[in-house]
XYZ file of N, CA and C in Angstrom:
768
model
N 84.783 125.007 57.945
C 86.095 124.264 58.460
C 86.045 122.857 56.935
N 87.520 122.502 57.179
C 87.345 121.539 56.037
C 87.423 119.884 57.390
N 86.617 119.555 56.642
C 85.963 117.679 57.878
C 87.622 116.746 57.964
N 87.297 115.964 58.731
C 88.246 115.051 58.948
C 88.232 114.447 57.264
N 87.424 114.539 56.869
C 87.144 113.166 55.632
C 87.803 114.231 54.753
N 87.610 115.056 54.595
C 88.403 115.980 53.204
C 89.839 115.956 53.670
N 90.258 116.319 54.801
C 91.826 115.868 55.569
C 92.162 114.699 54.849
N 91.747 113.744 55.070
C 91.785 112.694 55.122
C 91.846 112.393 53.337
N 91.214 113.073 53.039
C 91.286 112.463 50.780
C 92.542 113.361 50.353
N 93.526 114.752 51.388
C 94.412 114.543 50.745
C 95.544 114.183 50.705
N 96.499 114.182 49.712
C 97.691 112.880 49.094
C 98.210 113.291 50.313
N 99.492 112.781 50.494
C 100.369 112.798 51.414
C 101.452 113.284 51.228
N 102.432 114.314 51.792
C 103.505 115.367 51.182
C 103.938 115.819 52.460
N 105.171 116.301 52.912
C 105.770 117.008 53.785
C 105.172 118.073 53.637
N 104.760 118.412 55.154
C 104.648 119.906 55.920
C 102.882 120.596 54.896
N 102.192 120.084 54.749
C 100.955 120.285 53.832
C 99.741 121.331 54.970
N 99.372 121.927 54.695
C 98.254 122.950 55.281
C 97.055 122.793 54.515
N 96.147 122.649 55.344
C 94.910 122.629 54.847
C 94.381 124.218 55.363
N 93.850 125.069 54.433
C 93.427 126.218 54.508
C 92.036 126.523 54.594
N 91.075 126.141 55.565
C 89.376 126.830 55.916
C 89.112 127.957 55.615
N 89.951 129.263 56.066
C 89.442 130.767 56.050
C 90.872 131.151 56.005
N 91.006 132.216 55.864
C 91.780 134.121 55.620
C 91.139 134.198 57.249
N 91.316 134.656 58.119
C 91.250 135.727 59.177
C 91.217 137.259 59.202
N 92.354 137.384 59.333
C 93.196 138.857 59.241
C 93.650 139.206 57.998
N 93.567 140.218 57.749
C 94.414 140.458 56.312
C 94.812 142.160 56.730
N 96.202 142.393 56.874
C 96.784 143.780 57.631
C 98.197 143.016 57.011
N 98.869 144.306 57.150
C 100.158 145.175 57.028
C 100.807 143.929 56.875
N 100.887 142.899 58.420
C 101.600 142.280 58.449
C 101.792 140.726 57.826
N 100.644 140.775 56.884
C 99.993 140.004 56.459
C 98.793 139.078 56.670
N 98.130 137.918 56.041
C 97.549 137.250 56.881
C 97.190 136.347 57.567
N 96.650 136.313 58.830
C 96.617 135.186 60.017
C 94.981 134.023 59.276
N 95.586 132.800 59.014
C 94.855 131.541 58.121
C 95.087 131.101 59.693
N 93.604 130.157 59.470
C 92.817 129.046 60.112
C 93.610 127.891 59.290
N 94.164 127.462 59.964
C 94.824 126.184 59.115
C 94.559 124.712 59.941
N 95.185 123.458 59.096
C 94.409 122.437 59.288
C 95.947 121.806 58.772
N 96.913 121.067 59.638
C 97.980 120.509 59.496
C 97.682 119.091 58.663
N 98.173 118.718 57.521
C 97.583 117.158 57.189
C 98.579 116.506 56.991
N 99.728 117.306 56.806
C 101.370 116.133 56.817
C 102.025 117.467 57.281
N 103.138 117.268 58.170
C 103.625 117.605 59.327
C 105.077 117.568 59.543
N 105.969 117.716 60.328
C 105.194 118.886 61.006
C 105.758 119.695 60.098
N 105.126 121.202 61.003
C 105.320 122.682 59.788
C 106.047 123.771 61.114
N 106.757 124.173 60.547
C 107.729 124.615 61.534
C 107.670 126.465 60.686
N 107.579 127.590 61.905
C 108.295 129.274 61.955
C 109.302 128.608 61.371
N 109.584 129.868 59.942
C 110.344 129.484 59.377
C 110.143 129.088 57.809
N 109.048 128.104 57.997
C 109.527 126.863 56.511
C 108.668 127.682 55.539
N 109.534 127.475 54.666
C 108.999 127.938 53.077
C 107.841 126.910 52.685
N 107.122 127.549 51.497
C 105.640 126.595 50.947
C 105.855 127.603 49.726
N 105.019 126.457 49.130
C 104.754 127.109 47.721
C 106.263 127.043 46.646
N 107.169 126.231 46.799
C 108.255 127.164 46.414
C 109.525 128.111 46.779
N 108.623 128.543 48.168
C 109.405 129.904 48.421
C 108.794 130.652 48.200
N 107.459 130.950 47.604
C 106.556 131.954 48.214
C 105.825 132.781 48.657
N 105.899 131.400 50.090
C 105.375 131.725 51.407
C 106.212 131.276 52.147
N 106.034 132.067 53.137
C 107.302 131.617 54.140
C 106.605 132.466 55.817
N 106.216 131.009 56.792
C 105.658 130.930 57.774
C 106.442 131.792 58.979
N 105.716 132.619 59.584
C 106.301 133.934 60.489
C 105.780 133.609 61.759
N 104.645 132.616 62.213
C 104.698 132.317 63.227
C 102.485 131.343 63.504
N 103.054 131.233 64.533
C 102.073 130.028 64.907
C 101.238 129.901 65.971
N 100.392 130.269 66.486
C 99.569 130.113 67.311
C 98.743 129.439 67.883
N 98.495 128.647 68.645
C 97.966 126.798 69.152
C 97.143 127.429 70.430
N 95.795 127.589 70.421
C 95.136 128.114 71.508
C 95.600 129.185 72.259
N 96.089 130.303 71.843
C 96.207 131.383 72.081
C 97.393 131.628 72.872
N 98.916 130.653 72.200
C 99.813 130.209 72.695
C 101.150 130.307 71.249
N 101.936 131.773 71.313
C 102.711 131.004 70.141
C 103.669 129.655 70.328
N 103.670 128.703 69.346
C 104.495 127.614 69.255
C 105.558 127.811 68.189
N 106.240 126.751 68.376
C 107.660 126.775 66.817
C 107.090 125.717 66.059
N 106.401 124.734 66.285
C 106.163 123.787 65.306
C 104.536 123.331 65.486
N 104.076 122.581 64.662
C 102.562 122.233 64.310
C 102.502 120.718 63.836
N 102.133 120.118 64.288
C 101.890 118.585 64.387
C 100.504 118.214 63.394
N 101.148 117.009 62.430
C 99.658 116.629 61.465
C 98.585 116.324 62.511
N 97.620 116.900 61.882
C 95.992 116.456 62.690
C 95.729 118.005 63.450
N 96.922 118.644 63.652
C 96.170 119.837 64.784
C 95.886 121.094 63.807
N 95.467 121.969 64.747
C 94.764 123.218 63.652
C 95.282 123.984 64.576
N 95.279 125.572 64.025
C 96.361 126.787 64.279
C 95.796 127.697 63.911
N 95.912 129.364 63.807
C 96.925 129.951 63.156
C 98.067 130.368 63.036
N 97.816 130.416 61.674
C 99.253 130.784 61.201
C 99.273 131.655 60.104
N 100.123 132.943 60.636
C 100.803 133.949 60.191
C 101.711 133.852 58.797
N 101.468 134.318 57.402
C 102.456 134.275 56.509
C 102.889 135.320 55.964
N 104.165 135.321 55.348
C 104.619 136.550 54.958
C 105.129 136.203 52.700
N 105.106 137.317 52.298
C 105.862 136.452 50.827
C 104.343 136.821 49.869
N 104.583 135.599 48.867
C 103.004 136.398 48.054
C 101.979 135.918 48.358
N 101.246 136.537 49.338
C 100.077 136.547 50.363
C 98.566 136.713 49.287
N 98.594 137.579 48.973
C 97.651 137.854 47.597
C 96.863 136.623 47.453
N 97.487 135.587 47.038
C 97.575 134.079 46.169
C 96.959 133.419 47.439
N 96.850 133.618 48.688
C 96.435 132.756 49.150
C 94.874 132.560 49.686
N 93.889 131.576 49.747
C 92.396 132.024 49.702
C 91.854 131.037 50.411
N 90.656 130.447 50.844
C 89.996 130.444 52.035
C 90.099 128.766 51.086
N 89.710 127.387 51.716
C 89.468 126.360 51.131
C 90.526 125.924 50.509
N 92.409 125.824 50.723
C 93.079 125.477 49.698
C 94.169 124.798 49.824
N 94.707 123.660 49.655
C 95.736 122.991 50.760
C 97.154 123.428 49.674
N 98.090 123.706 50.811
C 99.541 124.315 49.930
C 100.773 123.094 50.804
N 101.152 123.669 50.393
C 102.900 122.394 50.374
C 104.312 123.203 50.340
N 105.260 123.012 50.631
C 106.653 123.285 50.714
C 106.651 123.467 48.695
N 106.070 122.235 48.049
C 106.354 122.513 46.599
C 105.479 121.626 45.997
N 105.652 122.034 45.113
C 104.388 121.123 44.012
C 103.161 122.287 43.905
N 102.425 121.671 43.168
C 100.951 122.076 42.736
C 99.959 122.249 44.258
N 99.370 124.090 44.219
C 98.296 123.856 45.249
C 96.944 122.839 44.898
N 96.414 122.471 45.889
C 95.394 121.904 45.222
C 93.832 123.000 46.091
N 92.382 122.561 45.693
C 92.062 123.856 45.554
C 90.494 122.949 45.872
N 90.070 123.334 47.243
C 88.477 123.146 47.822
C 87.082 123.836 46.934
N 86.487 123.020 47.144
C 85.338 123.395 46.850
C 84.712 124.730 47.360
N 84.535 125.737 46.796
C 84.006 126.757 47.429
C 82.729 127.610 47.116
N 81.887 127.116 46.060
C 80.555 126.933 45.928
C 79.461 126.759 46.841
N 78.731 127.118 45.600
C 77.338 126.689 46.555
C 77.309 125.221 47.467
N 76.542 125.440 48.410
C 77.148 124.109 49.266
C 75.938 122.896 49.212
N 74.839 123.192 48.709
C 73.963 122.707 48.293
C 74.138 121.543 46.581
N 74.872 122.771 45.939
C 75.241 121.695 44.677
C 75.909 120.840 44.789
N 76.764 121.175 46.181
C 78.068 119.957 46.074
C 77.190 118.891 47.161
N 76.324 119.193 47.692
C 75.188 117.916 48.442
C 74.213 117.394 47.505
N 74.146 117.911 46.456
C 73.253 117.163 45.492
C 74.132 116.088 44.380
N 74.699 116.009 44.302
C 76.133 115.450 43.847
C 75.783 114.043 44.118
N 75.820 113.013 42.865
C 75.168 111.485 43.255
C 75.838 110.747 43.045
N 76.408 109.123 43.345
C 77.740 108.399 42.391
C 77.648 108.163 41.620
N 78.545 108.202 40.641
C 78.609 107.740 38.976
C 77.718 108.778 37.967
N 78.721 110.034 38.635
C 78.046 111.808 38.236
C 79.527 112.349 37.557
N 80.563 111.525 38.066
C 81.687 111.868 38.041
C 82.263 112.144 36.650
N 83.229 112.748 36.370
C 83.893 112.321 35.051
C 84.746 111.874 34.405
N 84.691 111.168 33.218
C 85.842 110.487 33.255
C 87.488 109.962 33.470
N 87.759 109.236 33.990
C 89.068 109.720 33.768
C 90.374 109.684 32.367
N 90.576 110.130 32.010
C 91.235 109.858 30.493
C 92.726 109.881 31.348
N 93.602 109.214 30.616
C 95.436 108.894 31.849
C 96.128 108.630 30.344
N 95.122 108.115 28.950
C 96.418 107.836 28.181
C 95.287 108.476 26.861
N 96.279 107.952 25.604
C 95.377 108.392 24.300
C 94.551 107.769 23.975
N 94.416 106.171 24.406
C 93.495 105.409 24.024
C 92.634 105.846 25.251
N 92.862 106.040 26.478
C 91.322 106.414 26.821
C 90.840 107.577 25.972
N 91.550 108.802 26.040
C 90.687 109.925 25.306
C 90.292 109.390 23.806
N 90.830 108.612 23.028
C 90.029 108.526 21.975
C 88.651 107.136 22.188
N 88.497 106.343 23.014
C 87.840 105.661 23.417
C 86.786 107.198 23.992
N 87.275 107.895 24.618
C 85.835 108.681 25.390
C 85.244 109.511 24.172
N 86.309 110.164 23.551
C 85.773 110.699 22.214
C 85.000 110.350 21.300
N 85.189 108.881 20.910
C 84.258 107.960 19.784
C 82.674 107.795 20.594
N 82.691 108.053 21.912
C 81.115 108.281 22.222
C 80.740 109.451 21.991
N 81.340 110.438 22.205
C 80.836 111.746 22.086
C 79.834 111.971 20.556
N 78.352 113.157 20.549
C 78.257 113.361 19.549
C 78.945 114.431 18.597
N 79.037 114.646 17.335
C 79.311 115.935 16.553
C 78.453 116.979 17.458
N 77.553 117.361 17.923
C 76.989 118.501 18.558
C 78.051 118.397 20.147
N 77.889 117.436 20.584
C 78.468 117.728 21.927
C 80.319 118.171 21.715
N 80.976 117.936 20.139
C 82.306 117.756 19.958
C 82.543 119.489 19.982
N 80.954 119.614 19.717
C 81.206 121.235 18.665
C 81.277 122.451 20.196
N 81.275 122.174 21.212
C 81.081 122.742 22.295
C 82.144 122.240 23.290
N 82.884 123.162 24.463
C 83.742 122.739 25.354
C 82.935 121.944 26.102
N 84.361 121.588 27.092
C 83.171 120.051 27.790
C 84.008 120.359 29.356
N 83.335 120.218 30.757
C 83.821 120.065 31.664
C 84.997 119.795 32.045
N 86.329 120.211 32.727
C 87.588 119.452 32.876
C 87.745 119.871 34.645
N 88.476 118.426 35.388
C 89.019 118.808 35.996
C 90.758 118.475 36.239
N 91.724 118.185 36.759
C 92.708 117.723 37.126
C 92.414 116.867 39.070
N 92.061 116.197 38.847
C 91.790 115.664 40.860
C 93.225 115.781 41.260
N 93.009 115.567 42.248
C 93.899 115.010 43.559
C 94.542 113.865 43.317
N 94.352 113.198 42.490
C 95.888 112.421 41.339
C 95.908 113.221 40.842
N 96.013 113.836 40.418
C 96.722 114.848 38.760
C 96.311 113.712 38.318
N 94.655 113.662 38.129
C 94.470 112.625 36.710
C 93.663 113.616 35.640
N 93.227 113.940 34.443
C 92.237 114.403 33.941
C 90.879 114.265 34.013
N 90.088 114.372 34.174
C 88.245 114.271 34.388
C 87.503 114.807 32.665
N 86.921 114.242 32.088
C 85.836 114.698 31.960
C 84.496 115.013 31.796
N 83.409 116.011 31.890
C 82.109 115.753 32.096
C 81.116 116.824 30.634
N 80.237 116.585 30.571
C 79.648 117.089 29.217
C 80.020 118.361 30.440
N 79.342 119.541 29.099
C 79.777 121.684 29.716
C 79.011 121.712 30.819
N 77.080 121.220 30.261
C 76.589 121.781 31.737
C 77.071 121.128 32.827
N 77.804 120.154 33.156
C 78.583 119.324 34.538
C 78.995 120.522 35.452
N 78.519 120.123 36.310
C 79.036 121.013 37.475
C 80.402 120.011 37.510
N 81.041 120.925 38.170
C 82.409 121.243 38.162
C 82.247 119.921 39.982
N 82.182 120.464 40.644
C 81.963 119.419 42.066
C 81.468 118.127 41.356
N 81.080 117.878 40.612
C 80.380 116.532 40.305
C 81.300 115.502 39.821
N 82.094 116.122 38.794
C 83.047 115.838 37.631
C 84.359 115.296 38.800
N 84.451 116.118 39.879
C 85.828 115.973 40.809
C 85.032 114.734 41.618
N 83.997 113.911 41.802
C 83.778 112.881 42.730
C 83.652 113.883 44.089
N 83.262 115.041 44.223
C 83.441 115.702 45.333
C 84.653 116.518 45.995
N 85.726 115.965 45.143
C 86.524 116.053 45.805
C 87.601 117.214 45.546
N 88.775 117.180 45.791
C 89.912 117.923 45.723
C 90.441 118.418 44.082
N 90.907 119.214 43.740
C 91.391 119.362 42.241
C 92.701 120.363 42.910
N 93.565 120.352 41.190
C 94.455 120.699 40.926
C 93.790 122.011 39.914
N 93.340 121.912 39.192
C 92.741 122.666 38.439
C 91.308 122.291 37.965
N 90.493 123.201 37.130
C 89.126 123.255 36.913
C 89.462 124.302 35.768
N 88.269 123.777 34.605
C 87.358 124.752 33.746
C 87.230 124.181 32.614
N 86.756 124.674 31.718
C 86.530 124.207 30.426
C 87.553 123.945 29.575
N 87.419 122.861 28.711
C 88.217 122.271 27.214
C 87.123 122.122 26.124
N 88.005 122.521 25.130
C 87.267 122.238 23.719
C 88.256 121.283 23.169
N 87.726 120.767 21.742
C 88.710 119.824 21.120
C 88.284 119.426 19.444
N 89.396 119.157 19.062
C 89.387 119.064 16.941
C 89.594 118.380 16.842
N 89.570 117.480 15.625
C 90.589 116.860 14.683
C 91.518 117.880 14.281
N 92.929 117.562 13.984
C 93.602 118.101 13.343
C 94.335 116.831 12.144
N 94.233 116.564 11.438
C 95.103 115.515 10.604
C 94.462 114.138 10.925
N 95.365 113.430 12.352
C 95.218 112.374 12.498
C 94.666 112.035 13.979
N 95.112 113.519 14.294
C 94.440 113.496 15.617
C 93.650 114.048 16.526
N 93.835 114.161 17.835
C 92.759 115.939 18.108
C 93.954 116.785 18.747
N 93.521 117.476 19.141
C 94.027 118.868 19.559
C 93.374 119.682 20.760
N 93.744 120.854 21.822
C 93.040 121.418 22.834
C 92.716 122.859 21.210
N 92.035 123.215 21.174
C 91.698 124.377 20.685
C 91.610 125.638 21.971
N 91.179 125.786 22.975
C 90.602 126.003 23.836
C 90.812 125.266 25.130
N 90.538 126.672 26.180
C 91.427 125.650 27.442
C 91.140 126.984 28.659
N 89.953 126.345 29.786
C 90.448 128.061 30.213
C 90.223 127.358 32.132
N 90.369 128.205 33.190
C 90.285 127.958 34.338
C 89.344 128.476 35.091
N 87.764 128.779 34.447
C 87.401 129.427 34.510
C 86.017 127.519 35.499
N 86.511 128.270 36.576
C 85.430 127.405 37.966
C 84.940 128.375 38.483
N 83.391 128.682 38.582
C 83.386 129.722 40.173
C 83.178 128.363 40.865
N 83.225 126.992 41.385
C 82.973 126.219 42.076
C 84.487 126.039 43.340
N 85.112 126.068 42.061
C 86.495 126.115 42.844
C 87.736 126.985 42.614
N 87.715 127.248 41.974
C 88.489 129.563 41.568
C 89.582 128.660 41.905
N 90.360 128.019 40.160
C 91.468 128.004 40.494
C 92.036 129.503 39.828
N 93.734 129.464 40.642
C 94.394 130.626 39.655
C 95.117 130.395 38.378
N 95.299 131.077 37.836
C 96.211 131.356 36.272
C 97.190 130.003 36.456
N 97.665 130.338 38.056
C 99.134 129.706 37.533
C 98.715 128.013 38.132
N 98.238 127.221 37.870
C 97.313 126.197 38.325
C 97.658 125.319 36.278
N 97.947 125.987 35.773
C 98.311 125.589 33.866
C 99.322 124.631 34.124
N 100.370 124.884 35.197
C 101.039 123.596 34.638
C 100.583 122.127 35.060
N 99.661 121.886 36.272
C 99.586 120.445 36.553
C 98.208 120.225 35.501
N 97.623 121.240 34.745
C 96.782 121.472 33.411
C 97.096 120.713 32.868
N 98.387 121.473 32.437
C 99.445 120.601 31.072
C 99.361 119.367 30.966
N 100.837 119.098 32.387
C 100.702 117.600 32.526
C 99.856 116.593 32.313
N 98.767 116.851 32.946
C 97.542 115.922 32.928
C 97.026 115.675 31.690
N 97.478 116.529 30.606
C 97.151 116.899 29.309
C 97.482 116.676 29.021
N 99.206 116.272 29.367
C 99.901 115.860 28.136
C 99.858 114.063 28.530
N 99.734 113.715 28.981
C 99.786 112.232 29.205
C 98.592 111.217 28.706
N 97.574 112.636 27.824
C 96.661 112.414 26.374
C 97.412 112.081 24.907
N 98.535 112.500 25.431
C 99.060 112.876 24.256
C 98.289 113.808 23.294
N 97.882 115.036 23.415
C 96.871 115.349 22.542
C 97.875 117.292 22.143
N 97.754 117.983 21.092
C 98.034 118.681 20.695
C 97.517 119.838 22.170
N 98.624 120.658 22.740
C 97.999 121.925 23.465
C 98.164 122.794 23.421
N 97.904 124.262 23.720
C 98.662 125.208 23.270
C 99.335 125.547 25.026
N 100.277 127.055 24.540
C 101.055 127.311 25.732
C 100.398 127.373 26.884
N 99.420 127.481 27.312
C 98.690 128.443 28.185
C 97.225 128.220 28.025
N 96.679 128.802 29.524
C 95.334 128.610 28.793
C 94.966 130.280 27.673
N 93.990 129.580 27.060
C 93.741 130.650 25.878
C 92.423 131.538 26.859
N 92.241 131.469 27.833
C 91.051 132.049 28.233
C 91.889 132.617 30.216
N 92.183 133.258 30.761
C 92.547 133.118 31.845
C 91.775 133.938 32.769
N 91.162 133.398 33.994
C 90.358 134.094 34.331
C 90.873 134.003 35.947
N 90.553 135.652 36.924
C 91.216 135.516 38.401
C 89.989 135.643 39.123
N 89.585 135.287 40.183
C 88.632 134.866 41.108
C 89.351 135.749 42.287
N 88.347 136.510 43.234
C 88.612 136.942 44.326
C 87.494 136.528 45.329
N 87.002 136.690 46.245
C 86.060 136.366 47.454
C 86.254 137.546 48.174
N 85.224 138.168 47.835
C 85.001 140.038 49.002
C 85.251 139.415 50.481
N 86.062 140.395 51.620
C 86.648 139.938 52.401
C 85.439 140.992 53.497
N 84.778 141.597 52.760
C 83.567 142.770 53.312
C 82.096 141.636 53.321
N 81.794 141.429 51.630
C 80.163 140.994 51.549
C 80.371 139.437 51.371
N 81.816 139.095 51.245
C 81.919 137.360 51.129
C 80.997 136.802 49.619
N 81.306 137.837 48.727
C 80.501 137.213 47.639
C 81.426 137.146 46.351
N 81.336 135.794 44.915
C 82.651 135.806 44.608
C 82.517 137.071 43.074
N 83.758 137.603 43.237
C 84.252 138.408 41.888
C 84.802 137.691 40.834
N 84.524 137.893 39.735
C 85.414 137.317 38.601
C 86.331 138.804 38.483
N 87.528 139.242 38.794
C 88.343 140.214 38.278
C 88.234 140.637 36.768
N 87.982 142.068 36.697
C 88.220 142.256 34.407
C 88.614 143.386 34.592
N 89.725 143.106 33.150
C 90.578 144.483 33.414
C 91.877 145.206 34.508
N 91.589 144.219 35.638
C 92.707 144.594 36.773
C 92.384 144.977 37.326
N 90.661 144.968 37.767
C 89.895 146.043 38.729
C 89.923 145.451 39.804
N 90.314 145.805 41.074
C 90.237 144.762 42.387
C 89.469 145.519 42.901
N 87.519 145.374 42.600
C 87.353 145.981 43.401
C 85.632 145.019 43.202
N 85.623 144.848 44.819
C 83.985 144.352 45.070
C 82.915 145.170 43.942
N 82.806 144.324 43.226
C 81.364 144.732 41.883
C 79.542 144.884 43.068
N 79.621 143.883 43.791
C 78.542 144.003 44.837
C 78.460 145.167 45.931
N 79.886 144.844 46.903
C 79.561 146.236 47.779
C 80.476 147.102 47.619
N 81.147 147.230 46.306
C 82.529 148.296 46.297
C 84.081 148.344 47.044
N 83.968 147.673 48.192
C 85.219 146.967 48.884
C 86.540 146.811 47.842
N 87.477 147.405 48.337
C 88.637 146.921 47.906
C 89.094 145.322 47.776
N 89.368 145.130 46.347
C 89.783 143.173 47.093
C 91.643 143.363 46.897
N 92.025 141.979 47.224
C 92.808 141.165 47.094
C 93.819 141.252 46.097
N 94.818 142.147 45.819
C 95.854 142.238 44.572
C 96.315 140.739 44.475
N 96.582 140.969 43.195
C 97.262 139.229 42.716
C 98.861 139.597 42.423
């Protein structure tokens, strides 16, 4: 479950739901255990720009029409339910927030001072780049877009959860840069993070964070990754070639 401290770290917004886990996946859609971090949330309410609709709220085995802030319940959805996954936070509009789903020992080992450098402006990026060696710049860097929508950069072998200071993110992956004329441009950009498993549709918030730096950037991720946790063995899968079958146990994975 999300802790109270994790829920408190979520940004304000109308009708926000934190989703610690998916309980049941059926023909009627998934049943999710949720915590309302900004409410109220009502039956019939639309989430993620209309992609998801709340069809039922079950609080302590009693059907209710409204879920208030700081309360938990089981909620059913219809719509683009294949995109739902544990440890995310969804809202009626705007991007999805991702919580850490990797090894808890890695998260516990994160220490203050290991977070990524916040890059808000072109001057911030220029100052950061001037501190990197040619060997550093020859490799991709770890990045996250934190819960404030800000780009954070760290050395490639840094854990994403450390780069994010153990916080929530709108996006995460690897990014590489190169000089072009008098400036810099992004040469490769992915959503590759097994710690947060962001979906390819996290691109708009990643692009917005990069735009603040004044960097040239591609029209989308240069390499996209699709992640699925298996409902049977709970192992993380990287889906390849649209083949939604768990490589560990052979169970079917939820398609996107």
